[in-house]
Short mmCIF file of C-alpha atoms in Angstrom, two decimals:
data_model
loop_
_atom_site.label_atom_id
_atom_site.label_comp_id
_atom_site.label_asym_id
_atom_site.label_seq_id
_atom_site.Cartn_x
_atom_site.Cartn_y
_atom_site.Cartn_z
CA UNK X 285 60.26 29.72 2.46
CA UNK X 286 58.32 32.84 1.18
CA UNK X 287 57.83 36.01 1.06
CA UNK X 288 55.25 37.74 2.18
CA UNK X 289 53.27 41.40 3.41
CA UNK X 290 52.87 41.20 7.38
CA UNK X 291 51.48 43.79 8.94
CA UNK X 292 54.33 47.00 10.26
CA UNK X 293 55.92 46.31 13.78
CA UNK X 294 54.32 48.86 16.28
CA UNK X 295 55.31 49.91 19.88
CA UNK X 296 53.53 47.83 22.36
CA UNK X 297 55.17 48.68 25.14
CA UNK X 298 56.75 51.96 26.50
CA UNK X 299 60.07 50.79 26.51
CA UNK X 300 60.41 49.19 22.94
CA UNK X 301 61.75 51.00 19.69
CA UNK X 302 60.63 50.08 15.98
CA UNK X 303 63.83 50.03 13.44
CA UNK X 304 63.58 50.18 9.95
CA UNK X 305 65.98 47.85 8.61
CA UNK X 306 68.70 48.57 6.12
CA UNK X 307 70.38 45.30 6.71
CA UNK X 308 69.80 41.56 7.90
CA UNK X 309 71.47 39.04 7.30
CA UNK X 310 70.76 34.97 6.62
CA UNK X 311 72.55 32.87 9.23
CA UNK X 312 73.56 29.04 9.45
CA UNK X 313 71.01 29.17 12.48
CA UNK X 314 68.10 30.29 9.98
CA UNK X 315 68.62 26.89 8.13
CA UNK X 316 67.47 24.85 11.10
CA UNK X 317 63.95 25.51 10.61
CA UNK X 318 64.57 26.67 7.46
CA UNK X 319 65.69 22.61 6.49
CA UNK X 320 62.82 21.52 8.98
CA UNK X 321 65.41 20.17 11.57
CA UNK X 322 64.03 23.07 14.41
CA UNK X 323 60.41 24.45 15.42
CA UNK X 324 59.18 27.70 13.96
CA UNK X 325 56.22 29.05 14.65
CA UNK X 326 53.93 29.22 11.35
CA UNK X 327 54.21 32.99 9.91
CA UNK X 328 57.21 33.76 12.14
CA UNK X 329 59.68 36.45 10.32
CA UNK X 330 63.27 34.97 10.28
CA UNK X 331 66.52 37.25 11.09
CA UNK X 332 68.42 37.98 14.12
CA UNK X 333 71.27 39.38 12.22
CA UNK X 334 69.64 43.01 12.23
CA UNK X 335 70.84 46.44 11.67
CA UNK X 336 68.92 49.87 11.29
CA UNK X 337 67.71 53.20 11.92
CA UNK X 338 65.67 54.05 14.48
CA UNK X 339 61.90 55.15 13.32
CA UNK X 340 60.03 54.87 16.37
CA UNK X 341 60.12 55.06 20.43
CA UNK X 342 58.19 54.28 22.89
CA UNK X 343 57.59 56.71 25.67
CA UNK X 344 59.92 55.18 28.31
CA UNK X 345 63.36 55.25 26.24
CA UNK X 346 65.25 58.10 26.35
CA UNK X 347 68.84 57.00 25.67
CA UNK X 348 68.16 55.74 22.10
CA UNK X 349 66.40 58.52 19.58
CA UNK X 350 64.74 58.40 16.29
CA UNK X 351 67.54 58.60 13.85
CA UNK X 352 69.66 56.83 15.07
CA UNK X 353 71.54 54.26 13.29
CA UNK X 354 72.00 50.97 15.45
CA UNK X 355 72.97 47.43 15.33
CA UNK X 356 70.73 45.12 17.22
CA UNK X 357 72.12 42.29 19.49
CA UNK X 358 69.85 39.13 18.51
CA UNK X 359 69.92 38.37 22.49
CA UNK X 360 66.46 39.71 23.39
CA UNK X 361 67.49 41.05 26.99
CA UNK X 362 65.31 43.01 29.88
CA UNK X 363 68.36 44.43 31.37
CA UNK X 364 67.67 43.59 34.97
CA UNK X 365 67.05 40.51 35.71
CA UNK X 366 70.03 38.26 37.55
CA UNK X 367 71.36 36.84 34.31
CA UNK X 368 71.79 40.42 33.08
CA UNK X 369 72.60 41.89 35.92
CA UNK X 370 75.71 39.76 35.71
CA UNK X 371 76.51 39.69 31.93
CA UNK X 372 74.71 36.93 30.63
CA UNK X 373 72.10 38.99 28.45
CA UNK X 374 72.21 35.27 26.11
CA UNK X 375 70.62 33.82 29.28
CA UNK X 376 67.72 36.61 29.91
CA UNK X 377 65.34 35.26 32.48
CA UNK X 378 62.44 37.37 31.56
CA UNK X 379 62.02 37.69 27.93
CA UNK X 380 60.94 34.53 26.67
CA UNK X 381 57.28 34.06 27.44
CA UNK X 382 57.68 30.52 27.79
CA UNK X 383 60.43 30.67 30.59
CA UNK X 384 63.15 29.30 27.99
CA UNK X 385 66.20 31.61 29.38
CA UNK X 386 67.06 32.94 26.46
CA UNK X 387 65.04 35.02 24.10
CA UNK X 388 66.14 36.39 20.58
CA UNK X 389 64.23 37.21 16.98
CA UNK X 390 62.81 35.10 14.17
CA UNK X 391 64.31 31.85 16.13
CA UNK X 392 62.90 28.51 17.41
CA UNK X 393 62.01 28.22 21.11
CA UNK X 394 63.26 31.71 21.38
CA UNK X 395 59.75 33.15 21.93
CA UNK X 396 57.76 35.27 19.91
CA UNK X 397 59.65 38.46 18.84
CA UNK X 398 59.43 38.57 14.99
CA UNK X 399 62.73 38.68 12.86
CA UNK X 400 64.44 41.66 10.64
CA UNK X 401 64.10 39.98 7.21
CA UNK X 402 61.49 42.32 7.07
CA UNK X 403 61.21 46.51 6.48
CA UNK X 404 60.97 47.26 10.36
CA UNK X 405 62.08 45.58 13.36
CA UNK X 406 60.16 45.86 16.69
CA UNK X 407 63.12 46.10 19.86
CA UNK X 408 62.03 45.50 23.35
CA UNK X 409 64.03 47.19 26.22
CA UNK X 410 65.90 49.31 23.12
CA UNK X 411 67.73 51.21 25.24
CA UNK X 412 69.23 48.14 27.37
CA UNK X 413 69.38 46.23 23.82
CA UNK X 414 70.79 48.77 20.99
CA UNK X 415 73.88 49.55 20.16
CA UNK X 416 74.31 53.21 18.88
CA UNK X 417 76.58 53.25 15.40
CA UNK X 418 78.24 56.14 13.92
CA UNK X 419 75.38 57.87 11.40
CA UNK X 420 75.66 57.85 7.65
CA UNK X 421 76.07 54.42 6.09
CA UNK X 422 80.22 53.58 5.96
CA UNK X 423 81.29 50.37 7.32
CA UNK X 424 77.64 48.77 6.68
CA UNK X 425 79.06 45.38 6.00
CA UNK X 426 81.63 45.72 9.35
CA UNK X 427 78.38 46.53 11.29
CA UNK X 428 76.21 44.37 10.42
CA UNK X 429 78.16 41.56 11.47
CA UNK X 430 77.92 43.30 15.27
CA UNK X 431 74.76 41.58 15.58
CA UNK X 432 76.16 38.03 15.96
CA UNK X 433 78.75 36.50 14.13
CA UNK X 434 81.42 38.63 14.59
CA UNK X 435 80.41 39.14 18.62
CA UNK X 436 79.92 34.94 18.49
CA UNK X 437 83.44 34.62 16.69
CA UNK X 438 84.82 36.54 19.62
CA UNK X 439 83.34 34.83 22.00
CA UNK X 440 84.62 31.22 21.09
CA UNK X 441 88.14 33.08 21.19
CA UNK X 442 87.32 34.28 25.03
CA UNK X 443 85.70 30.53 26.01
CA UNK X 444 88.99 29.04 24.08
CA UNK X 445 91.50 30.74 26.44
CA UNK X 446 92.93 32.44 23.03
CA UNK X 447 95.78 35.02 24.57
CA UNK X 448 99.06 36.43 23.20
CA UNK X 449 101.33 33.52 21.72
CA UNK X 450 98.83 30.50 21.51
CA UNK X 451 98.16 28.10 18.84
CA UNK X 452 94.41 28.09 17.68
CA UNK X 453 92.59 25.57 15.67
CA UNK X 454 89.32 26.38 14.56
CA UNK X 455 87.16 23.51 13.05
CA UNK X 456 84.30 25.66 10.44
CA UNK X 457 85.03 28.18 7.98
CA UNK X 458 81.47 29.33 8.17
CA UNK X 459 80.91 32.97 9.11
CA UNK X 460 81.82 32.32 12.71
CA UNK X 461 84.39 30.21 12.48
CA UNK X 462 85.67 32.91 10.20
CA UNK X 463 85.00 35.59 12.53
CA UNK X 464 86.51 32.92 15.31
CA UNK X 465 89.60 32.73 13.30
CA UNK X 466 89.88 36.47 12.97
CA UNK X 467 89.03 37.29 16.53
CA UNK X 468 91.89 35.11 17.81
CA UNK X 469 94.48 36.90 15.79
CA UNK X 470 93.18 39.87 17.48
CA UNK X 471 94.03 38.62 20.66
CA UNK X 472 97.19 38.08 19.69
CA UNK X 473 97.03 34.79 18.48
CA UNK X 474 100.26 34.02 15.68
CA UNK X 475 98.68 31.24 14.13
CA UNK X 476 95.08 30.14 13.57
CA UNK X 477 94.95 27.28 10.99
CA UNK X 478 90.93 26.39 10.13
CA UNK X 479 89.77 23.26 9.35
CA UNK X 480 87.16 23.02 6.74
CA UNK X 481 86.13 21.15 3.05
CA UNK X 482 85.03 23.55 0.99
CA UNK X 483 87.34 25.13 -1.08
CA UNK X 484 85.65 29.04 -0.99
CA UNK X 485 85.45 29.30 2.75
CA UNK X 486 89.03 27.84 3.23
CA UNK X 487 90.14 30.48 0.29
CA UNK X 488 88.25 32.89 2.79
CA UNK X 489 90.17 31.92 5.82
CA UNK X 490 93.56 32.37 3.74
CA UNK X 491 92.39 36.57 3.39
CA UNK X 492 92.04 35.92 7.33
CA UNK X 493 95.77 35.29 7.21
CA UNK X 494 94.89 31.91 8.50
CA UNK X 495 96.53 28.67 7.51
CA UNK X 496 93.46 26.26 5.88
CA UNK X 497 93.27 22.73 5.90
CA UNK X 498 91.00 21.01 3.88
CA UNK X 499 90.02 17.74 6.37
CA UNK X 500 88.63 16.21 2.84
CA UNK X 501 92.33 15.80 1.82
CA UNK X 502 94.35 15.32 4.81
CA UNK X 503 93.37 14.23 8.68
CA UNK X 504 93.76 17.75 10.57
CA UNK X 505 94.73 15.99 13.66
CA UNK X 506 97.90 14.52 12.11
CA UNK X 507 98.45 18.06 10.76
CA UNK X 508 98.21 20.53 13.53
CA UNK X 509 100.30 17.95 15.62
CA UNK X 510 103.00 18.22 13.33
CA UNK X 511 102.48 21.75 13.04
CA UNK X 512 103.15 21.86 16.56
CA UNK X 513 105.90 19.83 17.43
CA UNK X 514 103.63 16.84 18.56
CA UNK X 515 102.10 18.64 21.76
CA UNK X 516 98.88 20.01 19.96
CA UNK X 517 97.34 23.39 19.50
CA UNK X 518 96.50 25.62 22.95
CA UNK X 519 93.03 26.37 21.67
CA UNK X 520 90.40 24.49 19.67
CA UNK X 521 87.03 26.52 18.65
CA UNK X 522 84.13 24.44 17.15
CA UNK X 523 82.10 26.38 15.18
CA UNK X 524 79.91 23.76 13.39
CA UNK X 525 77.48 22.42 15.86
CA UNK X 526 75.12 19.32 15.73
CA UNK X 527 74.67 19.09 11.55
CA UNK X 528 78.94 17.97 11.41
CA UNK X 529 79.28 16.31 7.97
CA UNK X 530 81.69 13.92 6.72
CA UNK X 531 83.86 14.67 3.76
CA UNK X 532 81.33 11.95 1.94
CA UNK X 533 78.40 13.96 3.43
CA UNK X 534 77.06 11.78 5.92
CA UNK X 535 76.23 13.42 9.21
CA UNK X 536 78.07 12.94 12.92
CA UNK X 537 77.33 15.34 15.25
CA UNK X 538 80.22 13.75 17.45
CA UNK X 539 82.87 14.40 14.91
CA UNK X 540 84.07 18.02 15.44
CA UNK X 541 84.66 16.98 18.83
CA UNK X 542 86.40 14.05 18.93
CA UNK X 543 88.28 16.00 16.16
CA UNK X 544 89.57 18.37 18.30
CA UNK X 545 90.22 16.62 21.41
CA UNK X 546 92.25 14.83 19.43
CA UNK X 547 94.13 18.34 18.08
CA UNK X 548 94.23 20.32 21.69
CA UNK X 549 96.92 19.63 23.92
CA UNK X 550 96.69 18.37 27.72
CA UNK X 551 95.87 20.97 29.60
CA UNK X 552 94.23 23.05 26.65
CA UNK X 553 91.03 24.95 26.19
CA UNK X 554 87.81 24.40 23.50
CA UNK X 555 85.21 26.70 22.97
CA UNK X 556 81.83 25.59 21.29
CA UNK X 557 79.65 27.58 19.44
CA UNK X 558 78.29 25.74 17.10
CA UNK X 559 74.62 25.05 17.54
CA UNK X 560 73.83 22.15 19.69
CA UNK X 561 70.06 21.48 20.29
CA UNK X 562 67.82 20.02 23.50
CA UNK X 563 66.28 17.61 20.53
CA UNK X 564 66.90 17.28 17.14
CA UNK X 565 64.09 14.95 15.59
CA UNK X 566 66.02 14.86 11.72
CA UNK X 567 68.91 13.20 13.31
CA UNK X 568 70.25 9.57 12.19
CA UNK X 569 70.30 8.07 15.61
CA UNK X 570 68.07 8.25 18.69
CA UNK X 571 70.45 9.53 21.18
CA UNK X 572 71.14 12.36 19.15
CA UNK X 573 67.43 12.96 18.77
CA UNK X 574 67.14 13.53 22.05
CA UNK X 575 70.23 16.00 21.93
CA UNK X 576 72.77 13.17 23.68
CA UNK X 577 75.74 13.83 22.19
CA UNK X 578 78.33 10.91 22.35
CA UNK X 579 81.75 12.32 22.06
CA UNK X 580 85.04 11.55 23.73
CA UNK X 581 84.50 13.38 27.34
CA UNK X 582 86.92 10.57 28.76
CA UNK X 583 89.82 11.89 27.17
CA UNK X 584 88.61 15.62 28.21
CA UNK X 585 88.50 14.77 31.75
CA UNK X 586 92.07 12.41 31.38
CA UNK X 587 94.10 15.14 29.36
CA UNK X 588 92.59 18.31 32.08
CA UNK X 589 90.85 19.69 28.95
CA UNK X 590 88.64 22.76 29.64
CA UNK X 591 85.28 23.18 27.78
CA UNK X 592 83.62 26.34 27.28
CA UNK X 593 80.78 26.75 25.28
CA UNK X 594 77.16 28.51 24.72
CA UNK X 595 75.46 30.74 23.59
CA UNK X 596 76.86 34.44 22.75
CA UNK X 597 75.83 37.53 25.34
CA UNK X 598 76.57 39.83 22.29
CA UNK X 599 76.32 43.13 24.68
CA UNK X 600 79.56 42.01 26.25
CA UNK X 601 81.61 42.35 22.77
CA UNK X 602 79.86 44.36 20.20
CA UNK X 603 80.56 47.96 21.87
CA UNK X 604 84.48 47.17 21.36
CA UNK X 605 83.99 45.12 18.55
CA UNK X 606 82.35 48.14 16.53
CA UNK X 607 85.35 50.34 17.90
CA UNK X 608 87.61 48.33 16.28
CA UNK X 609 85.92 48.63 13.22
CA UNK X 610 86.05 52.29 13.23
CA UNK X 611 89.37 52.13 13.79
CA UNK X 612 90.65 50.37 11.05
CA UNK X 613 91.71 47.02 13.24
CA UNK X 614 88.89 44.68 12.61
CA UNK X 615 86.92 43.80 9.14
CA UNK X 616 84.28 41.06 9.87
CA UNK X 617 82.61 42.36 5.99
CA UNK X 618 85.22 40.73 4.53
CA UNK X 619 82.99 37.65 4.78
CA UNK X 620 80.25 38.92 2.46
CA UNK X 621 79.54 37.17 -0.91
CA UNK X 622 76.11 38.72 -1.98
CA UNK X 623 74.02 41.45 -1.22
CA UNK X 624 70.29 40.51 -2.16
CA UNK X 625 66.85 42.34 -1.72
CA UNK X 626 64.08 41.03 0.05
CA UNK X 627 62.30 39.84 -2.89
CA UNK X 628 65.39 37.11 -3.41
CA UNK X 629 65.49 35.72 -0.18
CA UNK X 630 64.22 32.54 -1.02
CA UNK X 631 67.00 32.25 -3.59
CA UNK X 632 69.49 33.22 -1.41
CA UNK X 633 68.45 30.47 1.37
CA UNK X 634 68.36 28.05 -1.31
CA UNK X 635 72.17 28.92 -2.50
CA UNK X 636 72.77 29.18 1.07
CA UNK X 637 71.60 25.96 1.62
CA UNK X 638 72.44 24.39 -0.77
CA UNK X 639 76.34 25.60 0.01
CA UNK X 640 76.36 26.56 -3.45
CA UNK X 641 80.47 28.21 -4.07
CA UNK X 642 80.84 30.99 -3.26
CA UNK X 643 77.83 31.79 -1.27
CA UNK X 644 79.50 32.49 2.18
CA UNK X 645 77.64 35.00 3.60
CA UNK X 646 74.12 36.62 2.62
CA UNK X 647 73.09 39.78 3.28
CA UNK X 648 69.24 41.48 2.52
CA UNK X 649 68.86 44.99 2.05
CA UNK X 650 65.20 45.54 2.49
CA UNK X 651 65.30 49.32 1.07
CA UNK X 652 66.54 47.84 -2.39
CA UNK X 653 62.87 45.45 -2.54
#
């Protein structure tokens, strides 16, 4: 990890947009190749967590104008194409060069499009992609969480089943399962407990209004049974993926879920979306190398367990997700700890990393370099 001068983004195409960015944030996902454990192309520019104002557009856009201030979905999406066409802008067919569908910034196998932990940003199809924001610069924290987590977060609650009344165990107090935990309670969701170790994101998940449970100290299927008069919670939400650690910190990629097909009831819902790779060479075992994931399906298919899971098509959320922001209902910047410039990124990724306390959530403000 370095930083480095690359030359400016430019328009290359009549229908892209150049941003200069005022933030980006470091994601869980930027540790994969960060940690060696995904392919990155040598010299690519991480972050897909991008917000900005517009500097630049090509000669094709004409919904999106220079000034405006924008969050920018880290789905790379032509706007046309079937997947699109029906919603599924995580699942663009045309974007990725190398016929991958799915195309996004600064991210293994997701093409070539350089990242926003950078001074400008370079948006295809900008006026499919961006998301116009109020002007000025209140609610930068809320907004910059449009990007991703906060539209993933929501996401897990929609593939979950999360409605009015249910019960909703969330295993990963990361920044999604954060934003999982607080989406759910906006859908009406009276109690979210979130199953984690460490002590500052399960402090985090109590300013949620969430009930944590450290999985260290106690064994969280034995206490969201209870919690539920033996029948098990309506929803589970993983939001850990393949890198699942052990409270002795040995890794299982199985363990989240067997965890919570343990926790749901018959007849319940999970969502997943935690990262969960094709291959994963730095894995312990070789069926998990070749992304063969050995967790308790029989019981899914015996209890009539649904499974959602995938990536997030952020343009389905973020437009009401900002609203909600603006309004006073929703406040994803809760989950910032620091605010860095560009020139301590590599710090920041090591604290990151390193799950140093405290260090939740990461933002880079390139204008303060």
């Amino acid at each position: 990890m370095a930083t480095a001068e690359v030359a400016d983004p430019r328009i290359e195409k009549p229908l892209d947009a150049v941003v200069r960015i005022t933030t980006s944030n470091i994601c869980g996902s930027d540790l994969h190749p960060y940690e060696g454990r995904a392919p990155l192309e040598e010299g690519m520019v991480l972050g897909h967590e991008n917000m900005g104002v517009v500097v630049e557009a090509g000669a094709g856009v004409d919904r999106i104008t220079v000034g405006d201030r924008v969050s920018v979905p880290f789905n790379i999406a032509c706007g046309t194409c079937r997947n699109c066409g029906a919603g599924w802008t995580n699942a663009c067919l045309r974007a990725n060069p190398s016929g991958r569908p799915t195309a996004g910034y600064g991210s293994p196998m997701m093409g070539p499009y350089r990242g926003g932990q950078a001074e400008f940003l370079r948006v295809p199809w900008a006026d499919f992609n961006l998301l116009r924001l109020p002007g000025g610069s209140e609610h930068e924290n809320d907004f910059t969480m449009l990007s991703d987590v906060f539209p993933t977060g929501y996401h897990a609650a929609v593939l979950a089943g999360v409605e009015p009344g249910s019960s909703v165990a969330v295993f990963g107090a990361g920044p999604v399962g954060l934003m999982a935990a607080h989406s759910a309670m906006l859908r009406g969701a009276p109690r979210v407990f979130v199953v984690d170790k460490e002590p500052d994101r399960l402090a985090l998940a109590e300013k949620f209004d969430a009930v944590p449970v450290d999985f260290s100290a106690q064994d969280p299927t034995e206490v969201l049974t209870e919690a539920t008069g033996g029948a098990g919670v309506d929803c589970g939400i993983e939001a850990v993926g393949y890198q699942a650690h052990d409270a002795a910190g040995h890794q299982h990629p199985e363990m989240v879920m067997d965890k919570l097909v343990e926790a749901v009831r018959s007849t319940g819902r999970i969502g997943v979306v935690g990262v969960y790779n094709p291959e994963d060479p730095g894995a312990e075992n070789e069926n998990a190398q070749e992304g063969r994931i050995g967790f308790d399906y029989g019981s899914v298919f015996d209890r009539n367990i649904t499974l959602g899971h995938g990536q997030c098509p952020v343009k389905r959320y973020n437009r009401q997700l900002r609203d909600l922001v603006v309004h006073g209902r929703a406040r994803p910047g809760l989950i910032v700890s620091h605010e860095l410039s560009l020139d301590d990124t590599a710090h920041g990724y090591d604290q990151f990393d390193k799950r140093v306390d405290g260090w939740t959530k990461v933002l880079l403000h390139p204008a303060a370099a």
